[in-house]
């Protein structure tokens, strides 16, 4: 490398949980993203480097990693924004087991979506009339505010409560539950509310708001979780919910 | 933490908050009027109102603290739920006994 100012010192996590950081020199380019760096290392320096990506344009949620200690979507994170004196440290997403190198095992993240009844439960058939939904209705406004999640796991990696309590369902699953419980077409509101009101559910949230601070889609899972707490409290006081 | 514990912890906090303000006003009053221990005891001994006020506060504080400590033991102490609940319940009973003893000491004639 010719000029120090043209070179980035990039530390990448290598190996599994017992692995460590290895430093590489990567040429600095204009408009370079963190994913560009990782890809450059794999193609030019070490083909055994494992990482996960797909769309490269911020839609699929596959490429999230820890960048200088913060979870970020790497395909939309410019090096110029996050490099600290020409140094970048990239690790697999926190709060998840490491598979290898920069690839985290996201099974528990998605399993918790299932526990939180994250699947839409339809109550109609194709023979029924289409439900008319007015965009300005408060419930639909709440759905719209929470619906653009791309399942990247960044909020889960940023969450202190997930780190402290492995049973906690996490911001994404709870945000999904909130959006479905505001969907008038869904038929599992009571079952879902019971699921997110049990041990490990929405009441564990400490409202630190790391999820909304890091969400690349600018969603606010803390607000969704607060909504679930409200619904859950009302249902419990009515006697509809028995934990 | 489930919805039942959540509601108990928030509800006890909501009731304790104005009670703490009353307690602070009582402290300022006692200091400003330079009340001695004998002056204070002469007002509290035999008082059903002060007995109920501080008795209720002790009960609420015991419930509130034990739920919070159970959470801390699980999240920061990595204790199993059952063990954390048992330890926190023991703390709650201890706070209850010590608190009610203290209330009795200043209220009973």
mmCIF file of C-alpha atoms in Angstrom:
data_model
loop_
_atom_site.group_PDB
_atom_site.id
_atom_site.type_symbol
_atom_site.label_atom_id
_atom_site.label_comp_id
_atom_site.label_asym_id
_atom_site.label_seq_id
_atom_site.Cartn_x
_atom_site.Cartn_y
_atom_site.Cartn_z
ATOM 1 C CA UNK A 1 0.000 0.000 0.000
ATOM 2 C CA UNK A 2 1.492 3.287 -1.108
ATOM 3 C CA UNK A 3 -0.046 6.035 1.019
ATOM 4 C CA UNK A 4 -1.329 5.561 4.592
ATOM 5 C CA UNK A 5 -4.217 7.943 3.926
ATOM 6 C CA UNK A 6 -5.377 5.719 1.058
ATOM 7 C CA UNK A 7 -5.518 2.629 3.234
ATOM 8 C CA UNK A 8 -8.003 1.467 5.833
ATOM 9 C CA UNK A 9 -6.972 -0.700 8.762
ATOM 10 C CA UNK A 10 -9.844 -3.177 8.957
ATOM 11 C CA UNK A 11 -10.195 -5.626 11.848
ATOM 12 C CA UNK A 12 -12.484 -8.527 11.018
ATOM 13 C CA UNK A 13 -13.689 -11.187 13.438
ATOM 14 C CA UNK A 14 -12.341 -14.564 12.334
ATOM 15 C CA UNK A 15 -13.417 -17.961 13.621
ATOM 16 C CA UNK A 16 -16.226 -18.932 15.979
ATOM 17 C CA UNK A 17 -16.959 -17.814 19.542
ATOM 18 C CA UNK A 18 -13.347 -18.513 20.537
ATOM 19 C CA UNK A 19 -11.947 -16.612 17.560
ATOM 20 C CA UNK A 20 -10.476 -13.126 17.458
ATOM 21 C CA UNK A 21 -9.924 -10.047 15.331
ATOM 22 C CA UNK A 22 -7.515 -10.120 12.415
ATOM 23 C CA UNK A 23 -6.394 -6.897 10.774
ATOM 24 C CA UNK A 24 -6.313 -6.331 7.013
ATOM 25 C CA UNK A 25 -5.257 -3.361 4.889
ATOM 26 C CA UNK A 26 -7.949 -2.345 2.430
ATOM 27 C CA UNK A 27 -7.670 0.431 -0.172
ATOM 28 C CA UNK A 28 -9.875 3.405 0.588
ATOM 29 C CA UNK A 29 -12.295 4.282 -2.223
ATOM 30 C CA UNK A 30 -14.910 7.028 -2.644
ATOM 31 C CA UNK A 31 -18.427 6.117 -1.485
ATOM 32 C CA UNK A 32 -17.160 2.816 -0.122
ATOM 33 C CA UNK A 33 -19.535 0.868 2.127
ATOM 34 C CA UNK A 34 -18.671 -1.520 4.952
ATOM 35 C CA UNK A 35 -19.987 -4.386 2.812
ATOM 36 C CA UNK A 36 -17.601 -3.281 0.028
ATOM 37 C CA UNK A 37 -14.701 -3.663 2.470
ATOM 38 C CA UNK A 38 -15.735 -7.150 3.556
ATOM 39 C CA UNK A 39 -16.266 -8.223 -0.039
ATOM 40 C CA UNK A 40 -12.874 -6.787 -1.064
ATOM 41 C CA UNK A 41 -11.126 -8.765 1.681
ATOM 42 C CA UNK A 42 -12.850 -11.978 0.631
ATOM 43 C CA UNK A 43 -12.109 -11.515 -3.063
ATOM 44 C CA UNK A 44 -8.540 -10.237 -2.741
ATOM 45 C CA UNK A 45 -7.036 -11.382 0.546
ATOM 46 C CA UNK A 46 -8.809 -14.394 2.031
ATOM 47 C CA UNK A 47 -11.449 -16.367 0.160
ATOM 48 C CA UNK A 48 -12.339 -18.328 3.315
ATOM 49 C CA UNK A 49 -13.937 -15.285 4.961
ATOM 50 C CA UNK A 50 -17.604 -16.053 5.717
ATOM 51 C CA UNK A 51 -20.292 -13.381 5.786
ATOM 52 C CA UNK A 52 -23.897 -12.955 4.751
ATOM 53 C CA UNK A 53 -25.395 -10.576 2.199
ATOM 54 C CA UNK A 54 -27.919 -10.627 -0.634
ATOM 55 C CA UNK A 55 -29.486 -7.511 -2.151
ATOM 56 C CA UNK A 56 -26.733 -4.911 -1.424
ATOM 57 C CA UNK A 57 -29.344 -2.114 -1.518
ATOM 58 C CA UNK A 58 -30.859 -2.103 1.983
ATOM 59 C CA UNK A 59 -33.915 -4.213 1.309
ATOM 60 C CA UNK A 60 -33.215 -7.770 2.394
ATOM 61 C CA UNK A 61 -31.770 -7.281 5.896
ATOM 62 C CA UNK A 62 -29.083 -9.960 5.418
ATOM 63 C CA UNK A 63 -25.837 -8.052 5.865
ATOM 64 C CA UNK A 64 -26.133 -6.598 9.380
ATOM 65 C CA UNK A 65 -22.898 -6.712 11.405
ATOM 66 C CA UNK A 66 -21.315 -4.913 14.342
ATOM 67 C CA UNK A 67 -19.287 -1.988 13.044
ATOM 68 C CA UNK A 68 -17.047 -0.279 15.598
ATOM 69 C CA UNK A 69 -19.287 -1.716 18.320
ATOM 70 C CA UNK A 70 -22.642 -0.700 16.829
ATOM 71 C CA UNK A 71 -25.020 -2.912 14.828
ATOM 72 C CA UNK A 72 -25.446 -1.557 11.297
ATOM 73 C CA UNK A 73 -26.694 -2.618 7.866
ATOM 74 C CA UNK A 74 -23.332 -2.808 6.158
ATOM 75 C CA UNK A 75 -24.514 -2.323 2.571
ATOM 76 C CA UNK A 76 -25.881 1.138 3.412
ATOM 77 C CA UNK A 77 -23.187 2.218 5.854
ATOM 78 C CA UNK A 78 -20.514 4.386 4.307
ATOM 79 C CA UNK A 79 -16.983 3.938 5.574
ATOM 80 C CA UNK A 80 -16.526 7.709 5.739
ATOM 81 C CA UNK A 81 -19.349 7.879 8.258
ATOM 82 C CA UNK A 82 -18.056 5.265 10.701
ATOM 83 C CA UNK A 83 -14.263 4.940 10.284
ATOM 84 C CA UNK A 84 -12.393 6.209 13.320
ATOM 85 C CA UNK A 85 -8.972 7.568 12.251
ATOM 86 C CA UNK A 86 -8.820 5.126 9.369
ATOM 87 C CA UNK A 87 -9.723 2.136 11.534
ATOM 88 C CA UNK A 88 -12.815 -0.036 11.228
ATOM 89 C CA UNK A 89 -13.676 -3.044 13.393
ATOM 90 C CA UNK A 90 -16.290 -5.439 12.028
ATOM 91 C CA UNK A 91 -17.796 -8.320 14.003
ATOM 92 C CA UNK A 92 -20.822 -10.605 13.692
ATOM 93 C CA UNK A 93 -24.110 -9.366 15.181
ATOM 94 C CA UNK A 94 -24.114 -9.310 18.982
ATOM 95 C CA UNK A 95 -26.573 -11.284 21.146
ATOM 96 C CA UNK A 96 -26.461 -14.230 18.735
ATOM 97 C CA UNK A 97 -24.147 -17.260 18.558
ATOM 98 C CA UNK A 98 -21.350 -16.964 15.995
ATOM 99 C CA UNK A 99 -21.387 -19.511 13.164
ATOM 100 C CA UNK A 100 -18.095 -18.449 11.626
ATOM 101 C CA UNK A 101 -16.343 -15.148 10.978
ATOM 102 C CA UNK A 102 -18.990 -12.469 10.334
ATOM 103 C CA UNK A 103 -21.975 -14.816 10.059
ATOM 104 C CA UNK A 104 -24.166 -14.948 13.181
ATOM 105 C CA UNK A 105 -26.660 -17.710 13.879
ATOM 106 C CA UNK A 106 -30.057 -15.968 13.617
ATOM 107 C CA UNK A 107 -32.207 -18.987 14.469
ATOM 108 C CA UNK A 108 -33.142 -17.793 17.973
ATOM 109 C CA UNK A 109 -34.070 -14.394 16.506
ATOM 110 C CA UNK A 110 -36.541 -15.975 14.080
ATOM 111 C CA UNK A 111 -37.715 -18.636 16.570
ATOM 112 C CA UNK A 112 -38.854 -15.798 18.819
ATOM 113 C CA UNK A 113 -40.988 -14.394 15.994
ATOM 114 C CA UNK A 114 -42.820 -17.734 16.057
ATOM 115 C CA UNK A 115 -43.164 -17.620 19.878
ATOM 116 C CA UNK A 116 -44.612 -14.091 19.571
ATOM 117 C CA UNK A 117 -47.188 -15.379 17.027
ATOM 118 C CA UNK A 118 -45.470 -13.340 14.325
ATOM 119 C CA UNK A 119 -47.447 -14.993 11.507
ATOM 120 C CA UNK A 120 -50.581 -13.385 10.142
ATOM 121 C CA UNK A 121 -53.672 -15.414 11.081
ATOM 122 C CA UNK A 122 -56.272 -14.919 8.386
ATOM 123 C CA UNK A 123 -59.934 -15.523 9.101
ATOM 124 C CA UNK A 124 -61.371 -15.280 5.609
ATOM 125 C CA UNK A 125 -61.328 -17.318 2.453
ATOM 126 C CA UNK A 126 -60.771 -16.139 -1.091
ATOM 127 C CA UNK A 127 -64.537 -16.263 -1.564
ATOM 128 C CA UNK A 128 -65.083 -13.540 1.065
ATOM 129 C CA UNK A 129 -65.230 -9.844 0.328
ATOM 130 C CA UNK A 130 -61.962 -7.944 0.645
ATOM 131 C CA UNK A 131 -61.775 -6.111 3.961
ATOM 132 C CA UNK A 132 -62.020 -2.351 3.508
ATOM 133 C CA UNK A 133 -59.295 -0.613 5.488
ATOM 134 C CA UNK A 134 -59.188 3.154 5.728
ATOM 135 C CA UNK A 135 -55.588 4.417 5.854
ATOM 136 C CA UNK A 136 -56.445 7.117 8.413
ATOM 137 C CA UNK A 137 -57.911 4.740 11.002
ATOM 138 C CA UNK A 138 -55.771 4.837 14.201
ATOM 139 C CA UNK A 139 -55.140 1.074 14.149
ATOM 140 C CA UNK A 140 -53.955 1.215 10.551
ATOM 141 C CA UNK A 141 -51.737 4.223 11.299
ATOM 142 C CA UNK A 142 -50.137 2.142 14.074
ATOM 143 C CA UNK A 143 -49.603 -0.761 11.654
ATOM 144 C CA UNK A 144 -48.076 1.512 9.017
ATOM 145 C CA UNK A 145 -45.631 2.935 11.564
ATOM 146 C CA UNK A 146 -44.332 -0.531 12.447
ATOM 147 C CA UNK A 147 -44.655 -2.571 9.273
ATOM 148 C CA UNK A 148 -41.480 -1.838 7.307
ATOM 149 C CA UNK A 149 -39.245 -4.201 9.312
ATOM 150 C CA UNK A 150 -36.705 -6.046 7.127
ATOM 151 C CA UNK A 151 -35.786 -8.645 9.813
ATOM 152 C CA UNK A 152 -32.144 -7.579 9.853
ATOM 153 C CA UNK A 153 -31.656 -8.310 13.573
ATOM 154 C CA UNK A 154 -30.003 -4.943 14.274
ATOM 155 C CA UNK A 155 -32.485 -4.050 17.037
ATOM 156 C CA UNK A 156 -31.969 -7.493 18.598
ATOM 157 C CA UNK A 157 -28.183 -6.994 18.590
ATOM 158 C CA UNK A 158 -28.550 -3.493 20.068
ATOM 159 C CA UNK A 159 -30.916 -4.525 22.878
ATOM 160 C CA UNK A 160 -29.554 -4.545 26.446
ATOM 161 C CA UNK A 161 -32.484 -6.628 27.672
ATOM 162 C CA UNK A 162 -31.793 -9.368 25.117
ATOM 163 C CA UNK A 163 -28.193 -9.429 26.332
ATOM 164 C CA UNK A 164 -29.299 -9.789 29.963
ATOM 165 C CA UNK A 165 -32.266 -12.103 29.467
ATOM 166 C CA UNK A 166 -31.973 -14.744 26.718
ATOM 167 C CA UNK A 167 -35.704 -15.521 27.048
ATOM 168 C CA UNK A 168 -36.732 -11.980 26.089
ATOM 169 C CA UNK A 169 -38.478 -12.019 22.729
ATOM 170 C CA UNK A 170 -36.708 -8.883 21.549
ATOM 171 C CA UNK A 171 -37.772 -5.695 19.754
ATOM 172 C CA UNK A 172 -38.396 -7.095 16.270
ATOM 173 C CA UNK A 173 -40.705 -9.940 17.294
ATOM 174 C CA UNK A 174 -42.655 -7.643 19.620
ATOM 175 C CA UNK A 175 -42.864 -4.927 16.973
ATOM 176 C CA UNK A 176 -44.284 -7.543 14.609
ATOM 177 C CA UNK A 177 -46.812 -8.637 17.251
ATOM 178 C CA UNK A 178 -47.908 -5.014 17.704
ATOM 179 C CA UNK A 179 -48.417 -4.490 13.973
ATOM 180 C CA UNK A 180 -50.480 -7.707 13.700
ATOM 181 C CA UNK A 181 -52.600 -6.913 16.765
ATOM 182 C CA UNK A 182 -53.546 -3.640 15.082
ATOM 183 C CA UNK A 183 -54.491 -5.424 11.868
ATOM 184 C CA UNK A 184 -58.277 -5.797 11.809
ATOM 185 C CA UNK A 185 -58.012 -8.773 9.429
ATOM 186 C CA UNK A 186 -55.950 -10.852 11.846
ATOM 187 C CA UNK A 187 -57.813 -13.436 13.944
ATOM 188 C CA UNK A 188 -55.229 -14.177 16.649
ATOM 189 C CA UNK A 189 -55.195 -10.972 18.711
ATOM 190 C CA UNK A 190 -55.966 -12.686 22.037
ATOM 191 C CA UNK A 191 -53.539 -15.567 21.536
ATOM 192 C CA UNK A 192 -50.761 -13.211 20.459
ATOM 193 C CA UNK A 193 -51.368 -10.858 23.379
ATOM 194 C CA UNK A 194 -51.150 -13.815 25.784
ATOM 195 C CA UNK A 195 -47.877 -14.890 24.136
ATOM 196 C CA UNK A 196 -46.248 -11.468 24.452
ATOM 197 C CA UNK A 197 -47.534 -10.938 28.010
ATOM 198 C CA UNK A 198 -45.922 -14.097 29.401
ATOM 199 C CA UNK A 199 -42.479 -14.400 30.974
ATOM 200 C CA UNK A 200 -39.940 -13.107 28.445
ATOM 201 C CA UNK A 201 -42.544 -10.888 26.791
ATOM 202 C CA UNK A 202 -43.056 -7.162 26.321
ATOM 203 C CA UNK A 203 -42.991 -6.307 30.045
ATOM 204 C CA UNK A 204 -39.272 -7.047 30.211
ATOM 205 C CA UNK A 205 -38.469 -4.042 28.007
ATOM 206 C CA UNK A 206 -36.616 -1.317 29.930
ATOM 207 C CA UNK A 207 -37.342 1.311 27.251
ATOM 208 C CA UNK A 208 -33.640 2.039 26.679
ATOM 209 C CA UNK A 209 -34.583 2.736 23.040
ATOM 210 C CA UNK A 210 -31.399 1.283 21.549
ATOM 211 C CA UNK A 211 -33.650 -0.522 19.059
ATOM 212 C CA UNK A 212 -35.114 2.653 17.646
ATOM 213 C CA UNK A 213 -31.754 4.447 17.773
ATOM 214 C CA UNK A 214 -30.165 1.753 15.556
ATOM 215 C CA UNK A 215 -33.098 0.645 13.359
ATOM 216 C CA UNK A 216 -32.017 1.267 9.736
ATOM 217 C CA UNK A 217 -35.664 1.648 8.748
ATOM 218 C CA UNK A 218 -36.225 4.331 11.409
ATOM 219 C CA UNK A 219 -38.886 2.223 13.085
ATOM 220 C CA UNK A 220 -39.593 2.636 16.779
ATOM 221 C CA UNK A 221 -39.995 -0.821 18.361
ATOM 222 C CA UNK A 222 -39.947 0.764 21.845
ATOM 223 C CA UNK A 223 -43.185 2.554 20.985
ATOM 224 C CA UNK A 224 -44.682 -0.684 19.665
ATOM 225 C CA UNK A 225 -43.676 -2.497 22.863
ATOM 226 C CA UNK A 226 -45.219 0.306 24.938
ATOM 227 C CA UNK A 227 -48.414 -0.224 22.929
ATOM 228 C CA UNK A 228 -48.348 -3.952 23.724
ATOM 229 C CA UNK A 229 -47.836 -3.182 27.424
ATOM 230 C CA UNK A 230 -50.900 -0.922 27.276
ATOM 231 C CA UNK A 231 -53.063 -3.541 25.516
ATOM 232 C CA UNK A 232 -51.842 -6.237 27.859
ATOM 233 C CA UNK A 233 -52.530 -4.192 30.992
ATOM 234 C CA UNK A 234 -56.058 -3.383 29.799
ATOM 235 C CA UNK A 235 -56.737 -7.051 28.964
ATOM 236 C CA UNK A 236 -55.401 -8.206 32.344
ATOM 237 C CA UNK A 237 -57.524 -5.691 34.257
ATOM 238 C CA UNK A 238 -60.594 -6.799 32.254
ATOM 239 C CA UNK A 239 -59.833 -10.386 33.225
ATOM 240 C CA UNK A 240 -59.182 -11.458 29.615
ATOM 241 C CA UNK A 241 -55.555 -12.331 30.279
ATOM 242 C CA UNK A 242 -54.395 -14.903 32.828
ATOM 243 C CA UNK A 243 -50.593 -15.202 32.963
ATOM 244 C CA UNK B 1 -41.519 -10.345 34.382
ATOM 245 C CA UNK B 2 -45.032 -11.001 33.173
ATOM 246 C CA UNK B 3 -48.098 -8.770 33.041
ATOM 247 C CA UNK B 4 -49.125 -9.538 36.635
ATOM 248 C CA UNK B 5 -45.763 -8.559 38.149
ATOM 249 C CA UNK B 6 -45.595 -5.553 35.792
ATOM 250 C CA UNK B 7 -48.931 -4.190 36.995
ATOM 251 C CA UNK B 8 -48.141 -4.801 40.668
ATOM 252 C CA UNK B 9 -44.800 -3.030 40.357
ATOM 253 C CA UNK B 10 -46.219 -0.023 38.481
ATOM 254 C CA UNK B 11 -49.313 0.241 40.686
ATOM 255 C CA UNK B 12 -47.313 0.135 43.931
ATOM 256 C CA UNK B 13 -44.969 2.803 42.515
ATOM 257 C CA UNK B 14 -47.917 5.006 41.545
ATOM 258 C CA UNK B 15 -49.360 4.856 45.075
ATOM 259 C CA UNK B 16 -45.973 5.287 46.784
ATOM 260 C CA UNK B 17 -45.058 8.417 44.842
ATOM 261 C CA UNK B 18 -47.535 10.808 46.572
ATOM 262 C CA UNK B 19 -46.827 9.041 49.862
ATOM 263 C CA UNK B 20 -43.121 9.837 49.497
ATOM 264 C CA UNK B 21 -43.997 13.490 48.931
ATOM 265 C CA UNK B 22 -46.076 13.478 52.131
ATOM 266 C CA UNK B 23 -43.156 11.819 53.958
ATOM 267 C CA UNK B 24 -40.756 14.515 52.697
ATOM 268 C CA UNK B 25 -43.130 17.268 53.826
ATOM 269 C CA UNK B 26 -43.288 15.608 57.269
ATOM 270 C CA UNK B 27 -39.476 15.556 57.464
ATOM 271 C CA UNK B 28 -39.224 19.240 56.497
ATOM 272 C CA UNK B 29 -41.941 20.102 59.023
ATOM 273 C CA UNK B 30 -40.149 18.221 61.812
ATOM 274 C CA UNK B 31 -36.829 19.906 60.983
ATOM 275 C CA UNK B 32 -38.247 23.404 60.638
ATOM 276 C CA UNK B 33 -40.059 23.102 63.955
ATOM 277 C CA UNK B 34 -37.008 21.442 65.559
ATOM 278 C CA UNK B 35 -39.126 18.610 66.884
ATOM 279 C CA UNK B 36 -37.352 16.263 69.284
ATOM 280 C CA UNK B 37 -37.834 12.488 69.273
ATOM 281 C CA UNK B 38 -40.180 12.895 72.226
ATOM 282 C CA UNK B 39 -42.219 15.520 70.323
ATOM 283 C CA UNK B 40 -42.530 13.209 67.323
ATOM 284 C CA UNK B 41 -43.467 10.174 69.401
ATOM 285 C CA UNK B 42 -46.089 12.203 71.258
ATOM 286 C CA UNK B 43 -47.748 12.880 67.887
ATOM 287 C CA UNK B 44 -47.400 9.380 66.406
ATOM 288 C CA UNK B 45 -48.085 7.081 69.371
ATOM 289 C CA UNK B 46 -51.683 5.989 69.328
ATOM 290 C CA UNK B 47 -52.284 7.623 65.928
ATOM 291 C CA UNK B 48 -54.288 5.307 63.696
ATOM 292 C CA UNK B 49 -53.748 7.629 60.703
ATOM 293 C CA UNK B 50 -49.918 7.540 60.883
ATOM 294 C CA UNK B 51 -50.036 3.806 61.587
ATOM 295 C CA UNK B 52 -52.120 3.173 58.479
ATOM 296 C CA UNK B 53 -50.076 5.592 56.347
ATOM 297 C CA UNK B 54 -46.662 4.116 57.136
ATOM 298 C CA UNK B 55 -48.022 0.566 57.467
ATOM 299 C CA UNK B 56 -49.407 0.788 53.924
ATOM 300 C CA UNK B 57 -46.142 2.294 52.700
ATOM 301 C CA UNK B 58 -44.147 -0.616 54.137
ATOM 302 C CA UNK B 59 -46.423 -3.161 52.448
ATOM 303 C CA UNK B 60 -46.193 -1.357 49.081
ATOM 304 C CA UNK B 61 -42.403 -0.936 49.325
ATOM 305 C CA UNK B 62 -41.955 -4.638 50.140
ATOM 306 C CA UNK B 63 -43.974 -5.705 47.087
ATOM 307 C CA UNK B 64 -42.346 -3.139 44.777
ATOM 308 C CA UNK B 65 -38.783 -3.875 45.876
ATOM 309 C CA UNK B 66 -39.125 -7.652 45.748
ATOM 310 C CA UNK B 67 -40.412 -7.578 42.154
ATOM 311 C CA UNK B 68 -37.605 -5.230 41.118
ATOM 312 C CA UNK B 69 -34.908 -7.235 42.888
ATOM 313 C CA UNK B 70 -36.207 -10.459 41.321
ATOM 314 C CA UNK B 71 -35.754 -8.832 37.921
ATOM 315 C CA UNK B 72 -32.241 -7.632 38.771
ATOM 316 C CA UNK B 73 -31.227 -11.077 40.031
ATOM 317 C CA UNK B 74 -32.430 -12.654 36.791
ATOM 318 C CA UNK B 75 -30.996 -10.067 34.402
ATOM 319 C CA UNK B 76 -27.722 -9.178 36.090
ATOM 320 C CA UNK B 77 -27.232 -12.198 38.370
ATOM 321 C CA UNK B 78 -28.292 -14.683 35.671
ATOM 322 C CA UNK B 79 -30.329 -16.584 38.253
ATOM 323 C CA UNK B 80 -33.025 -19.036 37.278
ATOM 324 C CA UNK B 81 -36.528 -17.539 37.515
ATOM 325 C CA UNK B 82 -37.647 -19.744 40.432
ATOM 326 C CA UNK B 83 -34.495 -19.087 42.484
ATOM 327 C CA UNK B 84 -34.646 -15.332 41.837
ATOM 328 C CA UNK B 85 -38.307 -15.231 42.860
ATOM 329 C CA UNK B 86 -37.580 -17.152 46.065
ATOM 330 C CA UNK B 87 -34.648 -14.871 46.977
ATOM 331 C CA UNK B 88 -36.682 -11.754 46.182
ATOM 332 C CA UNK B 89 -39.654 -13.070 48.188
ATOM 333 C CA UNK B 90 -37.342 -13.607 51.169
ATOM 334 C CA UNK B 91 -36.163 -10.013 50.805
ATOM 335 C CA UNK B 92 -39.770 -8.809 50.575
ATOM 336 C CA UNK B 93 -40.748 -10.648 53.784
ATOM 337 C CA UNK B 94 -37.652 -9.245 55.538
ATOM 338 C CA UNK B 95 -38.520 -5.694 54.471
ATOM 339 C CA UNK B 96 -42.114 -6.234 55.564
ATOM 340 C CA UNK B 97 -41.177 -7.504 59.035
ATOM 341 C CA UNK B 98 -38.500 -4.845 59.640
ATOM 342 C CA UNK B 99 -40.740 -2.069 58.309
ATOM 343 C CA UNK B 100 -43.818 -3.042 60.273
ATOM 344 C CA UNK B 101 -41.651 -3.386 63.399
ATOM 345 C CA UNK B 102 -40.387 0.170 62.870
ATOM 346 C CA UNK B 103 -43.941 1.456 62.333
ATOM 347 C CA UNK B 104 -45.116 -0.336 65.450
ATOM 348 C CA UNK B 105 -42.261 1.222 67.450
ATOM 349 C CA UNK B 106 -43.410 4.772 66.691
ATOM 350 C CA UNK B 107 -47.165 4.223 66.540
ATOM 351 C CA UNK B 108 -48.064 1.794 69.315
ATOM 352 C CA UNK B 109 -48.701 3.558 72.609
#
